[in-house]
mmCIF file of C-alpha atoms and ligand atoms in Angstrom:
data_model
loop_
_atom_site.group_PDB
_atom_site.id
_atom_site.type_symbol
_atom_site.label_atom_id
_atom_site.label_comp_id
_atom_site.label_asym_id
_atom_site.label_seq_id
_atom_site.Cartn_x
_atom_site.Cartn_y
_atom_site.Cartn_z
ATOM 1 C CA UNK Y 1497 -251.060 50.516 -29.447
ATOM 2 C CA UNK Y 1498 -247.724 49.083 -28.805
ATOM 3 C CA UNK Y 1499 -247.394 47.895 -25.011
ATOM 4 C CA UNK Y 1500 -243.680 46.616 -25.946
ATOM 5 C CA UNK Y 1501 -245.417 42.542 -25.996
ATOM 6 C CA UNK Y 1502 -243.674 40.561 -28.503
ATOM 7 C CA UNK Y 1503 -245.738 38.791 -30.577
ATOM 8 C CA UNK Y 1504 -243.716 37.199 -32.708
ATOM 9 C CA UNK Y 1505 -239.688 36.142 -32.526
ATOM 10 C CA UNK Y 1506 -237.398 34.518 -34.729
ATOM 11 C CA UNK Y 1507 -234.174 33.381 -33.429
ATOM 12 C CA UNK Y 1508 -231.397 32.144 -35.352
ATOM 13 C CA UNK Y 1509 -233.657 30.495 -37.701
ATOM 14 C CA UNK Y 1510 -231.822 28.525 -40.592
ATOM 15 C CA UNK Y 1511 -233.695 26.360 -43.401
ATOM 16 C CA UNK Y 1512 -231.692 23.850 -45.527
ATOM 17 C CA UNK Y 1513 -232.918 22.054 -48.198
ATOM 18 C CA UNK Y 1514 -230.867 18.811 -48.867
ATOM 19 C CA UNK Y 1515 -231.904 16.880 -52.075
ATOM 20 C CA UNK Y 1516 -229.053 14.029 -52.548
ATOM 21 C CA UNK Y 1517 -225.831 15.691 -52.849
ATOM 22 C CA UNK Y 1518 -227.393 19.066 -53.267
ATOM 23 C CA UNK Y 1519 -227.584 21.176 -49.974
ATOM 24 C CA UNK Y 1520 -229.483 24.598 -50.690
ATOM 25 C CA UNK Y 1521 -229.202 26.981 -47.484
ATOM 26 C CA UNK Y 1522 -232.430 29.358 -47.804
ATOM 27 C CA UNK Y 1523 -232.244 30.968 -44.711
ATOM 28 C CA UNK Y 1524 -229.204 31.714 -42.260
ATOM 29 C CA UNK Y 1525 -229.569 33.013 -39.027
ATOM 30 C CA UNK Y 1526 -232.826 34.876 -39.429
ATOM 31 C CA UNK Y 1527 -233.483 36.931 -36.371
ATOM 32 C CA UNK Y 1528 -236.247 39.741 -35.444
ATOM 33 C CA UNK Y 1529 -238.564 40.134 -32.814
ATOM 34 C CA UNK Y 1530 -241.944 41.690 -33.643
ATOM 35 C CA UNK Y 1531 -243.719 43.752 -31.157
ATOM 36 C CA UNK Y 1532 -247.674 44.207 -30.500
ATOM 37 C CA UNK Y 1533 -249.348 46.509 -32.768
ATOM 38 C CA UNK Y 1534 -245.916 46.603 -35.359
ATOM 39 C CA UNK Y 1535 -246.254 46.427 -38.813
ATOM 40 C CA UNK Y 1536 -243.565 44.636 -40.770
ATOM 41 C CA UNK Y 1537 -242.658 44.046 -44.673
ATOM 42 C CA UNK Y 1538 -240.283 41.771 -45.962
ATOM 43 C CA UNK Y 1539 -238.896 42.600 -49.492
ATOM 44 C CA UNK Y 1540 -236.291 40.549 -51.617
ATOM 45 C CA UNK Y 1541 -235.879 39.167 -54.848
ATOM 46 C CA UNK Y 1542 -237.824 36.154 -56.225
ATOM 47 C CA UNK Y 1543 -236.574 32.629 -54.732
ATOM 48 C CA UNK Y 1544 -234.615 34.511 -51.401
ATOM 49 C CA UNK Y 1545 -236.672 32.599 -49.103
ATOM 50 C CA UNK Y 1546 -239.653 35.018 -48.392
ATOM 51 C CA UNK Y 1547 -242.244 32.367 -48.477
ATOM 52 C CA UNK Y 1548 -240.311 30.018 -46.722
ATOM 53 C CA UNK Y 1549 -239.395 32.458 -43.982
ATOM 54 C CA UNK Y 1550 -243.226 33.075 -43.329
ATOM 55 C CA UNK Y 1551 -244.414 29.331 -43.433
ATOM 56 C CA UNK Y 1552 -242.105 28.825 -40.389
ATOM 57 C CA UNK Y 1553 -243.229 31.794 -38.884
ATOM 58 C CA UNK Y 1554 -246.641 30.228 -38.743
ATOM 59 C CA UNK Y 1555 -245.430 26.844 -37.552
ATOM 60 C CA UNK Y 1556 -246.423 25.395 -41.297
ATOM 61 C CA UNK Y 1557 -242.785 24.257 -42.193
ATOM 62 C CA UNK Y 1558 -240.042 23.212 -40.235
ATOM 63 C CA UNK Y 1559 -237.052 25.024 -39.553
ATOM 64 C CA UNK Y 1560 -233.354 23.333 -39.997
ATOM 65 C CA UNK Y 1561 -232.071 25.030 -36.468
ATOM 66 C CA UNK Y 1562 -233.481 28.330 -34.420
ATOM 67 C CA UNK Y 1563 -236.543 28.835 -32.487
ATOM 68 C CA UNK Y 1564 -239.630 30.693 -33.518
ATOM 69 C CA UNK Y 1565 -241.785 31.872 -30.545
ATOM 70 C CA UNK Y 1566 -245.656 32.963 -31.016
ATOM 71 C CA UNK Y 1567 -246.703 34.999 -28.044
ATOM 72 C CA UNK Y 1568 -244.280 33.858 -25.789
ATOM 73 C CA UNK Y 1569 -244.407 30.190 -26.289
ATOM 74 C CA UNK Y 1570 -241.546 28.398 -28.542
ATOM 75 C CA UNK Y 1571 -243.175 26.134 -31.736
ATOM 76 C CA UNK Y 1572 -240.822 23.457 -31.384
ATOM 77 C CA UNK Y 1573 -241.674 22.981 -27.736
ATOM 78 C CA UNK Y 1574 -245.453 22.298 -28.535
ATOM 79 C CA UNK Y 1575 -246.825 19.025 -29.387
ATOM 80 C CA UNK Y 1576 -248.374 19.183 -33.050
ATOM 81 C CA UNK Y 1577 -251.940 19.887 -31.118
ATOM 82 C CA UNK Y 1578 -251.027 22.330 -29.021
ATOM 83 C CA UNK Y 1579 -248.850 24.165 -31.731
ATOM 84 C CA UNK Y 1580 -252.437 23.885 -34.003
ATOM 85 C CA UNK Y 1581 -254.153 25.558 -31.492
ATOM 86 C CA UNK Y 1582 -251.793 28.322 -31.022
ATOM 87 C CA UNK Y 1583 -251.633 29.172 -34.704
ATOM 88 C CA UNK Y 1584 -255.325 29.262 -34.678
ATOM 89 C CA UNK Y 1585 -255.491 31.902 -31.349
ATOM 90 C CA UNK Y 1586 -252.423 34.058 -32.264
ATOM 91 C CA UNK Y 1587 -252.105 34.038 -36.008
ATOM 92 C CA UNK Y 1588 -253.973 34.980 -39.141
ATOM 93 C CA UNK Y 1589 -252.578 33.550 -42.856
ATOM 94 C CA UNK Y 1590 -253.318 35.071 -45.766
ATOM 95 C CA UNK Y 1591 -251.618 32.924 -48.369
ATOM 96 C CA UNK Y 1592 -250.185 34.057 -52.237
ATOM 97 C CA UNK Y 1593 -253.182 31.943 -53.286
ATOM 98 C CA UNK Y 1594 -256.148 32.204 -51.327
ATOM 99 C CA UNK Y 1595 -256.919 28.876 -50.609
ATOM 100 C CA UNK Y 1596 -260.459 29.258 -49.602
ATOM 101 C CA UNK Y 1597 -262.108 25.863 -49.455
ATOM 102 C CA UNK Y 1598 -264.079 25.642 -53.025
ATOM 103 C CA UNK Y 1599 -267.463 23.634 -51.634
ATOM 104 C CA UNK Y 1600 -268.118 26.320 -48.763
ATOM 105 C CA UNK Y 1601 -269.859 29.736 -49.044
ATOM 106 C CA UNK Y 1602 -268.268 33.227 -48.514
ATOM 107 C CA UNK Y 1603 -269.615 33.091 -45.204
ATOM 108 C CA UNK Y 1604 -268.457 29.161 -44.113
ATOM 109 C CA UNK Y 1605 -265.185 29.828 -45.015
ATOM 110 C CA UNK Y 1606 -264.856 33.110 -43.009
ATOM 111 C CA UNK Y 1607 -266.681 31.414 -40.126
ATOM 112 C CA UNK Y 1608 -264.318 28.405 -40.093
ATOM 113 C CA UNK Y 1609 -261.267 29.717 -37.734
ATOM 114 C CA UNK Y 1610 -263.730 31.121 -35.473
ATOM 115 C CA UNK Y 1611 -265.924 26.931 -35.184
ATOM 116 C CA UNK Y 1612 -262.353 25.304 -35.379
ATOM 117 C CA UNK Y 1613 -261.489 27.703 -31.985
ATOM 118 C CA UNK Y 1614 -264.572 26.881 -30.676
ATOM 119 C CA UNK Y 1615 -267.092 29.736 -31.217
ATOM 120 C CA UNK Y 1616 -270.903 28.833 -31.314
ATOM 121 C CA UNK Y 1617 -271.869 28.783 -35.331
ATOM 122 C CA UNK Y 1618 -274.619 31.654 -34.375
ATOM 123 C CA UNK Y 1619 -271.782 34.065 -32.793
ATOM 124 C CA UNK Y 1620 -269.364 32.655 -35.651
ATOM 125 C CA UNK Y 1621 -271.872 33.343 -38.277
ATOM 126 C CA UNK Y 1622 -272.404 37.105 -36.720
ATOM 127 C CA UNK Y 1623 -268.579 37.908 -36.588
ATOM 128 C CA UNK Y 1624 -267.865 36.685 -40.129
ATOM 129 C CA UNK Y 1625 -270.454 38.615 -41.695
ATOM 130 C CA UNK Y 1626 -269.816 41.934 -40.038
ATOM 131 C CA UNK Y 1627 -265.992 41.582 -41.236
ATOM 132 C CA UNK Y 1628 -267.376 40.498 -44.547
ATOM 133 C CA UNK Y 1629 -269.358 43.616 -44.815
ATOM 134 C CA UNK Y 1630 -266.003 45.943 -43.788
ATOM 135 C CA UNK Y 1631 -264.427 44.324 -46.919
ATOM 136 C CA UNK Y 1632 -267.407 44.879 -49.244
ATOM 137 C CA UNK Y 1633 -268.907 41.816 -49.373
ATOM 138 C CA UNK Y 1634 -272.041 41.982 -47.669
ATOM 139 C CA UNK Y 1635 -274.043 40.601 -50.897
ATOM 140 C CA UNK Y 1636 -271.657 37.755 -51.634
ATOM 141 C CA UNK Y 1637 -272.157 35.833 -48.222
ATOM 142 C CA UNK Y 1638 -273.880 32.432 -49.893
ATOM 143 C CA UNK Y 1639 -271.293 32.581 -52.965
ATOM 144 C CA UNK Y 1640 -269.050 30.007 -53.368
ATOM 145 C CA UNK Y 1641 -265.199 31.304 -54.118
ATOM 146 C CA UNK Y 1642 -265.749 30.021 -57.745
ATOM 147 C CA UNK Y 1643 -268.600 32.572 -58.130
ATOM 148 C CA UNK Y 1644 -266.519 35.749 -56.844
ATOM 149 C CA UNK Y 1645 -264.013 37.674 -58.842
ATOM 150 C CA UNK Y 1646 -260.173 37.405 -57.960
ATOM 151 C CA UNK Y 1647 -260.261 40.331 -55.963
ATOM 152 C CA UNK Y 1648 -263.255 39.338 -53.829
ATOM 153 C CA UNK Y 1649 -261.788 35.855 -53.379
ATOM 154 C CA UNK Y 1650 -258.741 37.554 -52.065
ATOM 155 C CA UNK Y 1651 -260.953 40.112 -49.566
ATOM 156 C CA UNK Y 1652 -262.445 37.138 -48.454
ATOM 157 C CA UNK Y 1653 -259.291 35.374 -47.549
ATOM 158 C CA UNK Y 1654 -258.385 38.566 -45.353
ATOM 159 C CA UNK Y 1655 -261.660 38.446 -43.766
ATOM 160 C CA UNK Y 1656 -261.023 34.654 -42.855
ATOM 161 C CA UNK Y 1657 -257.648 35.889 -41.714
ATOM 162 C CA UNK Y 1658 -258.896 38.639 -39.605
ATOM 163 C CA UNK Y 1659 -261.909 36.983 -38.142
ATOM 164 C CA UNK Y 1660 -260.269 35.749 -34.962
ATOM 165 C CA UNK Y 1661 -258.712 38.901 -34.340
ATOM 166 C CA UNK Y 1662 -255.550 37.308 -34.167
ATOM 167 C CA UNK Y 1663 -252.359 38.712 -32.572
ATOM 168 C CA UNK Y 1664 -250.659 38.721 -35.752
ATOM 169 C CA UNK Y 1665 -251.363 38.143 -39.490
ATOM 170 C CA UNK Y 1666 -248.694 36.892 -41.907
ATOM 171 C CA UNK Y 1667 -249.520 37.507 -45.729
ATOM 172 C CA UNK Y 1668 -247.676 36.716 -48.482
ATOM 173 C CA UNK Y 1669 -248.243 38.811 -51.683
ATOM 174 C CA UNK Y 1670 -251.458 39.288 -50.709
ATOM 175 C CA UNK Y 1671 -252.045 41.797 -53.113
ATOM 176 C CA UNK Y 1672 -250.294 40.203 -55.680
ATOM 177 C CA UNK Y 1673 -253.226 39.328 -57.980
ATOM 178 C CA UNK Y 1674 -255.590 42.505 -56.931
ATOM 179 C CA UNK Y 1675 -255.970 45.537 -58.794
ATOM 180 C CA UNK Y 1676 -255.779 48.794 -57.508
ATOM 181 C CA UNK Y 1677 -259.351 49.413 -55.466
ATOM 182 C CA UNK Y 1678 -259.115 45.856 -53.949
ATOM 183 C CA UNK Y 1679 -255.685 46.389 -53.010
ATOM 184 C CA UNK Y 1680 -256.647 49.478 -51.570
ATOM 185 C CA UNK Y 1681 -259.497 48.288 -49.318
ATOM 186 C CA UNK Y 1682 -257.820 45.213 -48.024
ATOM 187 C CA UNK Y 1683 -254.651 47.736 -46.599
ATOM 188 C CA UNK Y 1684 -257.492 49.961 -45.385
ATOM 189 C CA UNK Y 1685 -259.105 46.881 -43.337
ATOM 190 C CA UNK Y 1686 -255.260 46.168 -41.892
ATOM 191 C CA UNK Y 1687 -254.730 49.452 -41.245
ATOM 192 C CA UNK Y 1688 -257.992 49.859 -38.982
ATOM 193 C CA UNK Y 1689 -257.596 46.710 -37.263
ATOM 194 C CA UNK Y 1690 -254.047 47.426 -36.530
ATOM 195 C CA UNK Y 1691 -255.083 50.546 -34.817
ATOM 196 C CA UNK Y 1692 -258.181 49.198 -33.256
ATOM 197 C CA UNK Y 1693 -257.050 46.028 -31.888
ATOM 198 C CA UNK Y 1694 -253.076 46.425 -31.898
ATOM 199 C CA UNK Y 1695 -252.830 43.550 -34.800
ATOM 200 C CA UNK Y 1696 -249.046 42.962 -36.154
ATOM 201 C CA UNK Y 1697 -248.899 42.439 -39.490
ATOM 202 C CA UNK Y 1698 -245.810 40.500 -41.527
ATOM 203 C CA UNK Y 1699 -246.027 41.134 -45.212
ATOM 204 C CA UNK Y 1700 -244.093 39.646 -47.970
ATOM 205 C CA UNK Y 1701 -244.503 41.984 -50.440
ATOM 206 C CA UNK Y 1702 -243.059 43.030 -53.800
ATOM 207 C CA UNK Y 1703 -244.826 46.422 -53.386
ATOM 208 C CA UNK Y 1704 -242.502 49.112 -52.297
ATOM 209 C CA UNK Y 1705 -245.571 51.339 -51.985
ATOM 210 C CA UNK Y 1706 -247.165 49.245 -49.341
ATOM 211 C CA UNK Y 1707 -243.864 48.233 -48.051
ATOM 212 C CA UNK Y 1708 -242.896 51.938 -47.156
ATOM 213 C CA UNK Y 1709 -246.237 52.440 -45.046
ATOM 214 C CA UNK Y 1710 -245.124 49.800 -42.577
ATOM 215 C CA UNK Y 1711 -243.299 50.483 -39.343
ATOM 216 C CA UNK Y 1712 -240.214 48.149 -40.123
ATOM 217 C CA UNK Y 1713 -238.977 47.090 -43.908
ATOM 218 C CA UNK Y 1714 -236.431 43.949 -43.761
ATOM 219 C CA UNK Y 1715 -234.973 42.370 -46.793
ATOM 220 C CA UNK Y 1716 -233.850 38.941 -47.378
ATOM 221 C CA UNK Y 1717 -230.900 38.813 -49.351
ATOM 222 C CA UNK Y 1718 -228.593 35.633 -49.989
ATOM 223 C CA UNK Y 1719 -230.363 33.925 -46.995
ATOM 224 C CA UNK Y 1720 -229.707 36.531 -44.416
ATOM 225 C CA UNK Y 1721 -232.239 38.991 -43.143
ATOM 226 C CA UNK Y 1722 -231.246 43.039 -43.001
ATOM 227 C CA UNK Y 1723 -233.432 45.489 -41.425
ATOM 228 C CA UNK Y 1724 -233.256 48.609 -44.014
ATOM 229 C CA UNK Y 1725 -235.982 50.779 -42.676
ATOM 230 C CA UNK Y 1726 -237.868 51.922 -39.688
ATOM 231 C CA UNK Y 1727 -239.980 54.485 -38.417
ATOM 232 C CA UNK Y 1728 -238.895 56.746 -35.822
HETATM 233 N N1 ADP T 388 -239.437 21.915 -50.854
HETATM 234 C C1 ADP T 388 -238.015 22.364 -51.319
HETATM 235 N N2 ADP T 388 -237.070 21.461 -51.620
HETATM 236 C C2 ADP T 388 -235.954 22.229 -52.120
HETATM 237 N N3 ADP T 388 -235.832 23.461 -52.244
HETATM 238 C C3 ADP T 388 -237.260 24.179 -52.118
HETATM 239 C C4 ADP T 388 -238.118 23.889 -51.663
HETATM 240 N N4 ADP T 388 -238.820 24.701 -51.491
HETATM 241 C C5 ADP T 388 -238.483 26.182 -51.866
HETATM 242 N N5 ADP T 388 -237.069 25.765 -52.223
HETATM 243 C C6 ADP T 388 -236.175 26.653 -52.414
HETATM 244 O O1 ADP T 388 -235.965 27.787 -51.573
HETATM 245 C C7 ADP T 388 -235.705 29.139 -51.888
HETATM 246 C C8 ADP T 388 -236.419 30.100 -52.060
HETATM 247 O O2 ADP T 388 -237.831 29.871 -52.015
HETATM 248 P P1 ADP T 388 -239.330 30.925 -51.566
HETATM 249 O O3 ADP T 388 -239.243 30.700 -50.173
HETATM 250 O O4 ADP T 388 -240.461 30.275 -52.674
HETATM 251 O O5 ADP T 388 -238.663 32.295 -52.152
HETATM 252 P P2 ADP T 388 -239.558 33.837 -52.842
HETATM 253 O O6 ADP T 388 -241.103 33.411 -51.769
HETATM 254 O O7 ADP T 388 -238.756 34.173 -51.883
HETATM 255 O O8 ADP T 388 -239.822 33.486 -53.883
HETATM 256 C C9 ADP T 388 -235.739 28.444 -53.668
HETATM 257 O O9 ADP T 388 -234.361 28.789 -54.341
HETATM 258 C C10 ADP T 388 -236.771 27.052 -53.943
HETATM 259 O O10 ADP T 388 -235.828 27.037 -54.826
HETATM 260 MG MG1 MG T 389 -242.851 33.631 -52.138
#
């Protein structure tokens, strides 16, 4: 499902940290366009700015110059409130650490983005439990994160990122803490959603097997983004 619509665009993104006299240029002129249904891996050595880039793409961190557009809307031109709404509507996040809310159950955690987006609670519970079922957690709906295994928590976080059926999912080392079975289950679900509803993915990963399954692979090297692989 690739109708050519651009879901995410980075244009000349730079990010510089300035601490006293110390200036660190983490990103330099990073640009790419991601179309609907495209999957992309971002690889690169530790400390090259992969997480920083992902946070900037999701409007969770500010850039020093350049622009990010989500679904055709420039993030810098939106108010905080509009940016929050666009994030909720168009993006899903899977962080390196799951960031589930500890005091809420798995079901409540997955319902949260829907409730924030204005979906009624009965409908939210229905959609959230259907997705938790697909990641193999139908028997864990009422468990809190502390009562789940690491793999279960990560699968719950994946369900939370996908439940709004976002145009684009941003994932940071999402399988770093997963065993092979859990990782395979997570990839399978992502690819199903990619085919079903054209969800695009940007995945930061160390996993070369996963990277090669994506349509494109971009490498961050010395602050610059290089496209190193693209499927025909
Ligand atoms: N708040 C900050 N202040 C200063 N430097 C930072 C800050 N956050 C990250 N960095 C630096 O930015 C670089 C990229 O970090 P990061 O995006 O986490 O890399 P990666 O995810 O590729 O491992 C690192 O050199 C890191 O030390
Ligand atoms: Mg990182």
